[in-house]
XYZ file of N, CA and C in Angstrom:
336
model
N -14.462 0.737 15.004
C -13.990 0.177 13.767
C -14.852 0.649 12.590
N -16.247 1.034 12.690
C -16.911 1.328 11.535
C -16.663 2.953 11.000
N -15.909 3.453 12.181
C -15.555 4.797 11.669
C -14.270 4.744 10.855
N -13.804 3.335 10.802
C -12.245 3.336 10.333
C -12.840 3.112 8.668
N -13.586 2.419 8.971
C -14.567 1.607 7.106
C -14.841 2.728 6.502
N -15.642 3.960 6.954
C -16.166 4.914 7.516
C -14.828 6.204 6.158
N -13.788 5.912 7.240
C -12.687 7.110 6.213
C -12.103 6.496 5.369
N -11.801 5.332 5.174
C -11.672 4.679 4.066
C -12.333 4.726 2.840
N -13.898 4.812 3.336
C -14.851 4.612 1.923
C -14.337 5.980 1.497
N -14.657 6.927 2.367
C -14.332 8.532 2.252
C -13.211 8.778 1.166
N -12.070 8.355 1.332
C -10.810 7.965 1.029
C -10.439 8.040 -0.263
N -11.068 6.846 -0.614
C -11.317 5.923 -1.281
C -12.316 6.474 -2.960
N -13.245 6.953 -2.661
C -13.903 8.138 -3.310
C -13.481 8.150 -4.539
N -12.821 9.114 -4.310
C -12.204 10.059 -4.967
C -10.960 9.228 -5.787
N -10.148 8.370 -5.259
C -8.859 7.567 -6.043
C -8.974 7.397 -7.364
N -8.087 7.156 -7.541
C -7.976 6.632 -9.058
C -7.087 6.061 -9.312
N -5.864 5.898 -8.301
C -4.777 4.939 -8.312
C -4.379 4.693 -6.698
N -3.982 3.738 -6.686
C -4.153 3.233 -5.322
C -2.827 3.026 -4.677
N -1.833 3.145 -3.680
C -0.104 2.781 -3.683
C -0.407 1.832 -2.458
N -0.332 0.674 -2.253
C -0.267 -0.224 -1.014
C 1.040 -1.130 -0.702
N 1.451 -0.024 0.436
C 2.848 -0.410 0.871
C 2.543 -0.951 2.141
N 3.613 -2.380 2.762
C 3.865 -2.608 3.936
C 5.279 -2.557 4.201
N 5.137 -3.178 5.335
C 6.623 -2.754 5.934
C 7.921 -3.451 5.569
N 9.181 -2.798 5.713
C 10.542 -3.419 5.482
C 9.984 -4.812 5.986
N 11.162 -5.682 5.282
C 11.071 -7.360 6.133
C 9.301 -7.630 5.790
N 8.610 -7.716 4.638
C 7.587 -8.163 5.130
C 7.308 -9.840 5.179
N 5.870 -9.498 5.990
C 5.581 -10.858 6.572
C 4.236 -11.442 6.408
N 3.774 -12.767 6.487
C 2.457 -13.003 6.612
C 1.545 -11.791 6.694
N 1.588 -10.929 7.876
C 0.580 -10.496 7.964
C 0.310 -9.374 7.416
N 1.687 -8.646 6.720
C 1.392 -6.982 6.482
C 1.469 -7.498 4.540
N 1.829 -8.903 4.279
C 1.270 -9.169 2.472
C 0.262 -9.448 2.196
N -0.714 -10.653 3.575
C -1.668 -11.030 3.007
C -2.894 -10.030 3.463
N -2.400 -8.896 4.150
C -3.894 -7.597 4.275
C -3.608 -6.635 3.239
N -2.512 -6.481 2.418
C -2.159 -5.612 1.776
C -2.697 -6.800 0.009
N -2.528 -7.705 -0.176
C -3.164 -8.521 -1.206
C -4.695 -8.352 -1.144
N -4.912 -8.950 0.046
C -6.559 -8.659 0.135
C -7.161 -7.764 -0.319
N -6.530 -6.718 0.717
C -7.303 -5.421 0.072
C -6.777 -4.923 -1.519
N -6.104 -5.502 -1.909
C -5.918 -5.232 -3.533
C -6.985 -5.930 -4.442
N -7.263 -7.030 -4.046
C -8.667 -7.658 -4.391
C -10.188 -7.131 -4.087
N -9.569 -6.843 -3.218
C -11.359 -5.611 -3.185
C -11.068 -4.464 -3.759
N -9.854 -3.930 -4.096
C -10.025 -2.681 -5.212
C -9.826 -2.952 -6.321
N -9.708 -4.059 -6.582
C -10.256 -4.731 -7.784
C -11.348 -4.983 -8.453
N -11.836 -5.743 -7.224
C -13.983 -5.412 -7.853
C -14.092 -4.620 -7.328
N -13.844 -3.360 -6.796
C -14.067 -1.302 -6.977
C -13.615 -1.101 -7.976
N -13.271 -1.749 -9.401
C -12.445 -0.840 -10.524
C -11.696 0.275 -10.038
N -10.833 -0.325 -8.763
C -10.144 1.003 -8.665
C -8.338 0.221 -8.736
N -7.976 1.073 -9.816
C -5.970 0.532 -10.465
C -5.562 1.080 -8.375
N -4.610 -0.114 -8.398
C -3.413 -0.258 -7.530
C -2.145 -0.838 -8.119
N -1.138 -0.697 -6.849
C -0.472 -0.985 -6.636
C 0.763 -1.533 -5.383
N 0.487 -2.628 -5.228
C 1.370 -3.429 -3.924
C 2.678 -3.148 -3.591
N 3.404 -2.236 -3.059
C 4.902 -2.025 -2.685
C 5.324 -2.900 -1.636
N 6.565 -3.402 -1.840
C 7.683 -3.492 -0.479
C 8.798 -3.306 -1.041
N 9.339 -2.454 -0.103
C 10.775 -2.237 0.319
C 11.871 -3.062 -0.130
N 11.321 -3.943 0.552
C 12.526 -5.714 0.515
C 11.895 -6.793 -0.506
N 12.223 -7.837 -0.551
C 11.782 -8.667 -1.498
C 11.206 -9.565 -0.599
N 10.256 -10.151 -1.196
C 9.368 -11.093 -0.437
C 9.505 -12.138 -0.198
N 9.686 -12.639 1.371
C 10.461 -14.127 1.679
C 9.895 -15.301 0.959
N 10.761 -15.710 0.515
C 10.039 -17.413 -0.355
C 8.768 -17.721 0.410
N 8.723 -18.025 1.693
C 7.678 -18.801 2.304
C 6.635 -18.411 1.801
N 6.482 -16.685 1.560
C 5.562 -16.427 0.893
C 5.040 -16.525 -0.532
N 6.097 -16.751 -1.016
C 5.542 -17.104 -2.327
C 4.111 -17.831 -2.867
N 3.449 -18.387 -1.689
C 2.335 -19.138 -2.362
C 1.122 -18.489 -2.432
N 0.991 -16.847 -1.512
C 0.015 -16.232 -1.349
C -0.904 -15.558 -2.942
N -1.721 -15.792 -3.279
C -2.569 -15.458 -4.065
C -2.106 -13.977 -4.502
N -1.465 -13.304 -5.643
C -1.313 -11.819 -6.220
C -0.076 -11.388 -5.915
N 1.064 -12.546 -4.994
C 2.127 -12.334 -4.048
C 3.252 -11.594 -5.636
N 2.939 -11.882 -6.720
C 3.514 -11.739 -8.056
C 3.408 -10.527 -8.689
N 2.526 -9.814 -7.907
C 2.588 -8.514 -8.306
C 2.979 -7.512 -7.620
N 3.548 -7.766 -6.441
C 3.676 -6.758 -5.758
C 5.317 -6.405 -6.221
N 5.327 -4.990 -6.312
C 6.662 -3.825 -6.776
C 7.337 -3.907 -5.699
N 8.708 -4.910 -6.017
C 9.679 -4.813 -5.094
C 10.787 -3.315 -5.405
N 11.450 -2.710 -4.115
C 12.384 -1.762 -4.283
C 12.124 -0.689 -4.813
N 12.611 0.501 -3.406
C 12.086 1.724 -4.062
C 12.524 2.678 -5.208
N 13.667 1.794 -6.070
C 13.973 2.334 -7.422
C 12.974 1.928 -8.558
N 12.215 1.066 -8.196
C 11.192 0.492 -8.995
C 9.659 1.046 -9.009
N 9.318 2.076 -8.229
C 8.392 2.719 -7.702
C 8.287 4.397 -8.101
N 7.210 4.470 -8.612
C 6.720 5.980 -8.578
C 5.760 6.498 -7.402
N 5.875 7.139 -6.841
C 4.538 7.292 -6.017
C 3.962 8.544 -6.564
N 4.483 9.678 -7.073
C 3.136 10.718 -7.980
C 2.274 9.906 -9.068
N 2.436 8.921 -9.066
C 1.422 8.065 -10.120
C 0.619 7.587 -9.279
N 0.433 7.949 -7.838
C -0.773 7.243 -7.034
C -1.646 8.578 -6.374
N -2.522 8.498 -5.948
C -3.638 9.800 -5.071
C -3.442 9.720 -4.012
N -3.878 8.444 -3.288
C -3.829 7.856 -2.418
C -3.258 6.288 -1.570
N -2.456 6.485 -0.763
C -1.460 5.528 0.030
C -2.364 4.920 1.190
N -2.225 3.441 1.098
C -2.893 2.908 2.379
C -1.448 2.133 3.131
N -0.942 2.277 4.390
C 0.041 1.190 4.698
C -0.939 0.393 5.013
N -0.228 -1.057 5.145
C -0.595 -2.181 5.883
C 0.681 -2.493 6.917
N -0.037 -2.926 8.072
C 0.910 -3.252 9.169
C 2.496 -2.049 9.926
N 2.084 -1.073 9.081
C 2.978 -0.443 9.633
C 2.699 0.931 11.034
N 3.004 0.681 12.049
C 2.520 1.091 13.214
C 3.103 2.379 13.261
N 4.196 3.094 12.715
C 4.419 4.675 12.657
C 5.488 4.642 11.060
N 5.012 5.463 10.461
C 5.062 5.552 8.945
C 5.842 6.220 9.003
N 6.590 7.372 10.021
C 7.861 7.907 9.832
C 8.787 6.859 9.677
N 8.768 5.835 10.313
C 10.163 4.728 10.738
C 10.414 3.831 9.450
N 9.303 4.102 8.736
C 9.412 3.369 6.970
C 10.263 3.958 6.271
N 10.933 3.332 5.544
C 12.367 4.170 4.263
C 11.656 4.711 3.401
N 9.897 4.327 3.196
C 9.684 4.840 1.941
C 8.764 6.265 2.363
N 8.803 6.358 3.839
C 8.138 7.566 4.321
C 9.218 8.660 3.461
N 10.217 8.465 3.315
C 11.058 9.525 2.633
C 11.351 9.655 1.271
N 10.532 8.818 0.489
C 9.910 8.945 -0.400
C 8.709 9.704 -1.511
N 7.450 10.120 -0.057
C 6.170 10.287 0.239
C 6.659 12.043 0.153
N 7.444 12.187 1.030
C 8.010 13.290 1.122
C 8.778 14.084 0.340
N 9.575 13.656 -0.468
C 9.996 13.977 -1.846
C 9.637 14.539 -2.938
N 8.287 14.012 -2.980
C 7.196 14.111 -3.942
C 6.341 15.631 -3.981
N 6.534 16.562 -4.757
C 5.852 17.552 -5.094
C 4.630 17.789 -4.813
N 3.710 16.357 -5.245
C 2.550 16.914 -5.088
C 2.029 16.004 -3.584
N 0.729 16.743 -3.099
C 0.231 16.125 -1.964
C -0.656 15.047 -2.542
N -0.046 13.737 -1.582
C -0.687 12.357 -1.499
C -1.855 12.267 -0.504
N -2.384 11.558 -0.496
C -3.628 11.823 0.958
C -2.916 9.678 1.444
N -2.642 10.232 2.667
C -2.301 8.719 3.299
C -2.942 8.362 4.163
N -3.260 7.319 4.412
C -4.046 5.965 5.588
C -2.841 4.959 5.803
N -2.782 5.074 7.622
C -2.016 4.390 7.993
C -2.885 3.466 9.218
């Protein structure tokens, strides 16, 4: 695990805008690691941004930053980011917005 902290810091470096997407349908667990870590690149002065796909189930509504996250991928730029972290998503081809990533002219550097 400290080699994972490890390419992250690496990562991380260099950013200057941040894209943090989880998965279609999200849930407890792929908003509130994808919030979190928006709060620690927060005190890093490093600009993000929270994506999902879908809109975020009411239940969640009470999670801390749950208000900022960019619903729908008509609402989304991704050449305005360096670097992409998913949260919770276990193969990033099977994401709608992997075809997105791909679209895009210039090279993104991604963490999945």
């Amino acid at each position: 695990m400290q080699e994972d902290f490890k390419k992250i810091e690496r990562a991380l470096a260099p950013a200057r805008r941040v894209l943090l997407p989880t998965h279609e349908n999200p849930d407890g667990d792929g908003l509130g690691s994808m919030l979190a870590f928006a709060q620690y690149l927060t005190a890093q002065h490093i600009a993000w941004t929270c994506f999902s796909t879908d809109p975020i189930p009411e239940m969640f509504h009470f999670l801390p930053g749950v208000t900022s996250v960019t619903v729908g991928l008509n609402n989304l730029s991704v050449s305005d980011h360096d670097l992409v972290i998913f949260f919770d998503i276990a193969d990033v081809s099977r994401s709608k917005f992997a075809d997105r990533l791909k679209q895009q002219k210039k090279t993104t550097r991604v963490i999945s």
